Amino acid sequence: MEVIIPFFLIHWYTSLFFQTFFLHRYASHQMFTMSKAWERVFFVLTWIFQGSNYLSAYGYGIMHRMHHAFADTEKDPHSPTYDESIFKMMWKTKTIYSQINKGQVEIDKQFTQEVPQWLAFDKFARSAASRIMWGAMYVAVYYFYADVWWLWLLLPVQFLLSPIHGAIVNWFAHKYGYVNFPLKNTSRNFLPFDFLMMGESYHNNHHMHGSRANFGGIRWHEIDPTYYIIRILDKLRIIKLKKVRA
């Protein structure tokens, strides 16, 4: 337990950080800029920390832009309004994501502009060999350190972290929570204090201010930890945060 619980929590939050920082706020929304060299570094770090859950910045970026453009309409890649269960919604999301990455659907240029893409690395990172390698590593950690049976219940969660993170926002943050801004979609702020999703659960705020790097900050208790990491990276000149009106 002394190893598995920290291992699980570190994987949860590091995987989530690179999803919200690199895939969401950078690839999808271009809230900040970075050099091509740093972009490649973050591609690799996303692979390392997402592991078997690695998501393509290209596929994620395009699909998320489509979500904003078509929120809660029939063209939305993931909307609880058009799927009766969370499992059907996520399977639909997976299908559209795969079609985008495989070039099986025609995408409007507005959704592809400046979305980062590294084809050779993406092909490797999304490969079965890569996923099996990471999966074997997770199993090995549990084999050597899971000293009570119920810890093994966390293992399948680690295999599915990225879909679970997506489901929490795309399902629960469109059904439960509170609203700061009445919008023409069902986005809600799922948690008043986002200890779980590093700012991602302030979904209503994000739909209102799509280019704003700070997802929280509308109410006193809305603290977005990812934004403060972004501010540090900006101060270190690793990235350059864009100035936008609140």
PDB file of C-alpha atoms in Angstrom, residues 2-178:
ATOM      1  CA  GLU A   2       2.888   2.329   0.771  1.00  0.00           C
ATOM      2  CA  VAL A   3       3.970   2.114  -2.872  1.00  0.00           C
ATOM      3  CA  ILE A   4       0.756   1.478  -4.822  1.00  0.00           C
ATOM      4  CA  ILE A   5      -1.337   4.382  -3.511  1.00  0.00           C
ATOM      5  CA  PRO A   6       1.382   7.007  -4.203  1.00  0.00           C
ATOM      6  CA  PHE A   7       2.081   5.330  -7.574  1.00  0.00           C
ATOM      7  CA  PHE A   8      -1.608   5.548  -8.494  1.00  0.00           C
ATOM      8  CA  LEU A   9      -1.984   9.165  -7.349  1.00  0.00           C
ATOM      9  CA  ILE A  10       1.191  10.304  -9.104  1.00  0.00           C
ATOM     10  CA  HIS A  11       0.013   8.633 -12.314  1.00  0.00           C
ATOM     11  CA  TRP A  12      -3.486  10.159 -11.976  1.00  0.00           C
ATOM     12  CA  TYR A  13      -2.242  13.730 -11.570  1.00  0.00           C
ATOM     13  CA  THR A  14       0.741  13.671 -13.938  1.00  0.00           C
ATOM     14  CA  SER A  15      -1.323  12.057 -16.706  1.00  0.00           C
ATOM     15  CA  LEU A  16      -4.072  14.602 -16.083  1.00  0.00           C
ATOM     16  CA  PHE A  17      -1.618  17.508 -16.060  1.00  0.00           C
ATOM     17  CA  PHE A  18      -0.258  16.724 -19.510  1.00  0.00           C
ATOM     18  CA  GLN A  19      -3.770  16.195 -20.802  1.00  0.00           C
ATOM     19  CA  THR A  20      -4.979  19.593 -19.605  1.00  0.00           C
ATOM     20  CA  PHE A  21      -1.707  21.495 -20.150  1.00  0.00           C
ATOM     21  CA  PHE A  22      -0.441  20.098 -23.453  1.00  0.00           C
ATOM     22  CA  LEU A  23      -3.417  18.507 -25.182  1.00  0.00           C
ATOM     23  CA  HIS A  24      -6.169  20.837 -24.037  1.00  0.00           C
ATOM     24  CA  ARG A  25      -4.763  24.279 -23.320  1.00  0.00           C
ATOM     25  CA  TYR A  26      -1.958  24.144 -25.893  1.00  0.00           C
ATOM     26  CA  ALA A  27      -2.975  21.811 -28.733  1.00  0.00           C
ATOM     27  CA  SER A  28      -6.675  22.654 -28.695  1.00  0.00           C
ATOM     28  CA  HIS A  29      -6.745  26.316 -27.682  1.00  0.00           C
ATOM     29  CA  GLN A  30      -3.221  27.695 -28.201  1.00  0.00           C
ATOM     30  CA  MET A  31      -3.475  29.602 -24.918  1.00  0.00           C
ATOM     31  CA  PHE A  32       0.319  29.897 -24.929  1.00  0.00           C
ATOM     32  CA  THR A  33       3.133  29.358 -27.380  1.00  0.00           C
ATOM     33  CA  MET A  34       6.375  27.393 -27.154  1.00  0.00           C
ATOM     34  CA  SER A  35       9.329  26.636 -29.370  1.00  0.00           C
ATOM     35  CA  LYS A  36       9.322  23.566 -31.604  1.00  0.00           C
ATOM     36  CA  ALA A  37      12.012  22.030 -29.381  1.00  0.00           C
ATOM     37  CA  TRP A  38       9.914  22.432 -26.247  1.00  0.00           C
ATOM     38  CA  GLU A  39       6.877  21.156 -28.121  1.00  0.00           C
ATOM     39  CA  ARG A  40       8.769  17.932 -28.886  1.00  0.00           C
ATOM     40  CA  VAL A  41       9.797  17.684 -25.220  1.00  0.00           C
ATOM     41  CA  PHE A  42       6.172  17.904 -24.145  1.00  0.00           C
ATOM     42  CA  PHE A  43       5.136  15.308 -26.725  1.00  0.00           C
ATOM     43  CA  VAL A  44       7.593  12.892 -25.098  1.00  0.00           C
ATOM     44  CA  LEU A  45       6.600  13.845 -21.554  1.00  0.00           C
ATOM     45  CA  THR A  46       2.939  13.311 -22.423  1.00  0.00           C
ATOM     46  CA  TRP A  47       3.812   9.816 -23.634  1.00  0.00           C
ATOM     47  CA  ILE A  48       5.838   9.064 -20.501  1.00  0.00           C
ATOM     48  CA  PHE A  49       3.214  10.224 -18.033  1.00  0.00           C
ATOM     49  CA  GLN A  50       0.095   9.092 -19.892  1.00  0.00           C
ATOM     50  CA  GLY A  51       1.779   5.815 -20.729  1.00  0.00           C
ATOM     51  CA  SER A  52      -0.696   3.230 -21.972  1.00  0.00           C
ATOM     52  CA  ASN A  53      -3.306   6.022 -22.047  1.00  0.00           C
ATOM     53  CA  TYR A  54      -1.347   8.215 -24.483  1.00  0.00           C
ATOM     54  CA  LEU A  55      -3.550  10.535 -26.543  1.00  0.00           C
ATOM     55  CA  SER A  56      -2.573  12.175 -29.814  1.00  0.00           C
ATOM     56  CA  ALA A  57      -2.354  15.974 -29.585  1.00  0.00           C
ATOM     57  CA  TYR A  58      -3.643  16.138 -33.158  1.00  0.00           C
ATOM     58  CA  GLY A  59      -6.689  13.939 -32.599  1.00  0.00           C
ATOM     59  CA  TYR A  60      -7.452  15.463 -29.222  1.00  0.00           C
ATOM     60  CA  GLY A  61      -6.983  19.034 -30.433  1.00  0.00           C
ATOM     61  CA  ILE A  62      -9.300  18.678 -33.409  1.00  0.00           C
ATOM     62  CA  MET A  63     -11.978  16.806 -31.511  1.00  0.00           C
ATOM     63  CA  HIS A  64     -12.014  19.319 -28.673  1.00  0.00           C
ATOM     64  CA  ARG A  65     -12.315  22.229 -31.096  1.00  0.00           C
ATOM     65  CA  MET A  66     -15.306  20.452 -32.620  1.00  0.00           C
ATOM     66  CA  HIS A  67     -16.797  20.084 -29.145  1.00  0.00           C
ATOM     67  CA  HIS A  68     -16.649  23.842 -28.603  1.00  0.00           C
ATOM     68  CA  ALA A  69     -18.002  24.644 -32.049  1.00  0.00           C
ATOM     69  CA  PHE A  70     -20.901  22.164 -31.834  1.00  0.00           C
ATOM     70  CA  ALA A  71     -21.466  21.883 -28.072  1.00  0.00           C
ATOM     71  CA  ASP A  72     -24.588  19.865 -27.266  1.00  0.00           C
ATOM     72  CA  THR A  73     -25.698  19.509 -30.863  1.00  0.00           C
ATOM     73  CA  GLU A  74     -25.773  16.396 -33.048  1.00  0.00           C
ATOM     74  CA  LYS A  75     -22.294  17.276 -34.365  1.00  0.00           C
ATOM     75  CA  ASP A  76     -20.747  17.349 -30.879  1.00  0.00           C
ATOM     76  CA  PRO A  77     -18.260  14.441 -30.573  1.00  0.00           C
ATOM     77  CA  HIS A  78     -19.289  13.899 -26.953  1.00  0.00           C
ATOM     78  CA  SER A  79     -22.520  15.229 -25.498  1.00  0.00           C
ATOM     79  CA  PRO A  80     -24.678  13.568 -22.806  1.00  0.00           C
ATOM     80  CA  THR A  81     -27.644  15.167 -24.566  1.00  0.00           C
ATOM     81  CA  TYR A  82     -27.324  12.739 -27.480  1.00  0.00           C
ATOM     82  CA  ASP A  83     -26.118   9.584 -25.697  1.00  0.00           C
ATOM     83  CA  GLU A  84     -28.173   7.796 -23.072  1.00  0.00           C
ATOM     84  CA  SER A  85     -25.203   6.435 -21.154  1.00  0.00           C
ATOM     85  CA  ILE A  86     -21.663   7.472 -20.310  1.00  0.00           C
ATOM     86  CA  PHE A  87     -20.349   4.309 -21.962  1.00  0.00           C
ATOM     87  CA  LYS A  88     -22.048   5.017 -25.296  1.00  0.00           C
ATOM     88  CA  MET A  89     -20.799   8.597 -25.234  1.00  0.00           C
ATOM     89  CA  MET A  90     -17.212   7.544 -24.600  1.00  0.00           C
ATOM     90  CA  TRP A  91     -17.337   4.833 -27.272  1.00  0.00           C
ATOM     91  CA  LYS A  92     -18.582   7.438 -29.746  1.00  0.00           C
ATOM     92  CA  THR A  93     -15.731   9.727 -28.623  1.00  0.00           C
ATOM     93  CA  LYS A  94     -13.187   6.937 -29.149  1.00  0.00           C
ATOM     94  CA  THR A  95     -14.565   6.206 -32.618  1.00  0.00           C
ATOM     95  CA  ILE A  96     -14.394   9.828 -33.780  1.00  0.00           C
ATOM     96  CA  TYR A  97     -10.927  10.282 -32.253  1.00  0.00           C
ATOM     97  CA  SER A  98      -9.651   7.184 -34.094  1.00  0.00           C
ATOM     98  CA  GLN A  99     -11.198   8.317 -37.382  1.00  0.00           C
ATOM     99  CA  ILE A 100      -9.486  11.701 -37.094  1.00  0.00           C
ATOM    100  CA  ASN A 101      -6.081  10.146 -36.406  1.00  0.00           C
ATOM    101  CA  LYS A 102      -6.453   7.657 -39.263  1.00  0.00           C
ATOM    102  CA  GLY A 103      -7.575  10.344 -41.728  1.00  0.00           C
ATOM    103  CA  GLN A 104     -10.899   8.591 -42.280  1.00  0.00           C
ATOM    104  CA  VAL A 105     -13.005  11.744 -42.000  1.00  0.00           C
ATOM    105  CA  GLU A 106     -12.757  15.097 -43.737  1.00  0.00           C
ATOM    106  CA  ILE A 107     -12.016  17.873 -41.243  1.00  0.00           C
ATOM    107  CA  ASP A 108     -12.755  21.551 -41.822  1.00  0.00           C
ATOM    108  CA  LYS A 109      -9.563  23.660 -41.837  1.00  0.00           C
ATOM    109  CA  GLN A 110     -10.797  25.763 -38.920  1.00  0.00           C
ATOM    110  CA  PHE A 111     -10.281  22.722 -36.686  1.00  0.00           C
ATOM    111  CA  THR A 112      -6.806  21.763 -37.918  1.00  0.00           C
ATOM    112  CA  GLN A 113      -5.067  25.156 -38.004  1.00  0.00           C
ATOM    113  CA  GLU A 114      -1.870  25.129 -35.897  1.00  0.00           C
ATOM    114  CA  VAL A 115      -2.785  21.897 -34.105  1.00  0.00           C
ATOM    115  CA  PRO A 116       0.601  20.307 -33.256  1.00  0.00           C
ATOM    116  CA  GLN A 117       1.401  17.060 -35.000  1.00  0.00           C
ATOM    117  CA  TRP A 118       4.426  14.749 -34.865  1.00  0.00           C
ATOM    118  CA  LEU A 119       3.425  11.854 -37.081  1.00  0.00           C
ATOM    119  CA  ALA A 120       6.400   9.544 -36.552  1.00  0.00           C
ATOM    120  CA  PHE A 121       6.371   9.854 -32.777  1.00  0.00           C
ATOM    121  CA  ASP A 122       2.593   9.683 -32.599  1.00  0.00           C
ATOM    122  CA  LYS A 123       2.585   6.435 -34.559  1.00  0.00           C
ATOM    123  CA  PHE A 124       5.058   4.916 -32.090  1.00  0.00           C
ATOM    124  CA  ALA A 125       3.411   6.310 -28.934  1.00  0.00           C
ATOM    125  CA  ARG A 126      -0.038   5.076 -29.986  1.00  0.00           C
ATOM    126  CA  SER A 127       1.221   1.659 -31.082  1.00  0.00           C
ATOM    127  CA  ALA A 128       0.222  -1.623 -29.462  1.00  0.00           C
ATOM    128  CA  ALA A 129       3.859  -2.244 -28.552  1.00  0.00           C
ATOM    129  CA  SER A 130       4.054   1.008 -26.601  1.00  0.00           C
ATOM    130  CA  ARG A 131       0.791   0.368 -24.767  1.00  0.00           C
ATOM    131  CA  ILE A 132       1.783  -3.214 -23.918  1.00  0.00           C
ATOM    132  CA  MET A 133       5.151  -2.029 -22.614  1.00  0.00           C
ATOM    133  CA  TRP A 134       3.546   0.488 -20.257  1.00  0.00           C
ATOM    134  CA  GLY A 135       0.849  -1.986 -19.251  1.00  0.00           C
ATOM    135  CA  ALA A 136       3.473  -4.608 -18.377  1.00  0.00           C
ATOM    136  CA  MET A 137       5.281  -2.053 -16.238  1.00  0.00           C
ATOM    137  CA  TYR A 138       2.097  -1.248 -14.302  1.00  0.00           C
ATOM    138  CA  VAL A 139       1.392  -4.947 -13.741  1.00  0.00           C
ATOM    139  CA  ALA A 140       4.968  -5.465 -12.513  1.00  0.00           C
ATOM    140  CA  VAL A 141       4.612  -2.663  -9.964  1.00  0.00           C
ATOM    141  CA  TYR A 142       1.401  -4.213  -8.628  1.00  0.00           C
ATOM    142  CA  TYR A 143       2.892  -7.702  -8.650  1.00  0.00           C
ATOM    143  CA  PHE A 144       5.789  -6.646  -6.436  1.00  0.00           C
ATOM    144  CA  TYR A 145       4.081  -4.062  -4.217  1.00  0.00           C
ATOM    145  CA  ALA A 146       0.321  -4.759  -3.989  1.00  0.00           C
ATOM    146  CA  ASP A 147       0.244  -6.256  -0.489  1.00  0.00           C
ATOM    147  CA  VAL A 148      -3.556  -6.351  -0.117  1.00  0.00           C
ATOM    148  CA  TRP A 149      -5.951  -7.753  -2.698  1.00  0.00           C
ATOM    149  CA  TRP A 150      -8.140  -4.676  -3.168  1.00  0.00           C
ATOM    150  CA  LEU A 151      -5.202  -2.620  -4.467  1.00  0.00           C
ATOM    151  CA  TRP A 152      -5.443  -4.639  -7.679  1.00  0.00           C
ATOM    152  CA  LEU A 153      -8.802  -2.924  -8.301  1.00  0.00           C
ATOM    153  CA  LEU A 154      -6.852   0.254  -9.074  1.00  0.00           C
ATOM    154  CA  LEU A 155      -4.921  -1.380 -11.914  1.00  0.00           C
ATOM    155  CA  PRO A 156      -7.716  -1.316 -14.553  1.00  0.00           C
ATOM    156  CA  VAL A 157      -8.296   2.336 -13.666  1.00  0.00           C
ATOM    157  CA  GLN A 158      -4.655   3.080 -14.531  1.00  0.00           C
ATOM    158  CA  PHE A 159      -5.090   1.347 -17.878  1.00  0.00           C
ATOM    159  CA  LEU A 160      -8.014   3.706 -18.610  1.00  0.00           C
ATOM    160  CA  LEU A 161      -6.981   6.994 -16.992  1.00  0.00           C
ATOM    161  CA  SER A 162      -7.347   9.204 -20.069  1.00  0.00           C
ATOM    162  CA  PRO A 163     -10.860   7.957 -20.945  1.00  0.00           C
ATOM    163  CA  ILE A 164     -11.856   8.310 -17.285  1.00  0.00           C
ATOM    164  CA  HIS A 165     -10.543  11.880 -17.136  1.00  0.00           C
ATOM    165  CA  GLY A 166     -12.452  12.647 -20.332  1.00  0.00           C
ATOM    166  CA  ALA A 167     -15.627  11.044 -19.038  1.00  0.00           C
ATOM    167  CA  ILE A 168     -15.588  13.046 -15.795  1.00  0.00           C
ATOM    168  CA  VAL A 169     -15.535  16.328 -17.715  1.00  0.00           C
ATOM    169  CA  ASN A 170     -17.562  15.426 -20.797  1.00  0.00           C
ATOM    170  CA  TRP A 171     -20.332  13.629 -18.922  1.00  0.00           C
ATOM    171  CA  PHE A 172     -20.485  14.772 -15.307  1.00  0.00           C
ATOM    172  CA  ALA A 173     -19.523  18.415 -16.006  1.00  0.00           C
ATOM    173  CA  HIS A 174     -22.407  18.593 -18.481  1.00  0.00           C
ATOM    174  CA  LYS A 175     -24.937  17.115 -16.048  1.00  0.00           C
ATOM    175  CA  TYR A 176     -24.017  18.078 -12.489  1.00  0.00           C
ATOM    176  CA  GLY A 177     -22.685  21.148 -10.703  1.00  0.00           C
ATOM    177  CA  TYR A 178     -23.358  24.874 -10.791  1.00  0.00           C
TER     178      TYR A 178
END
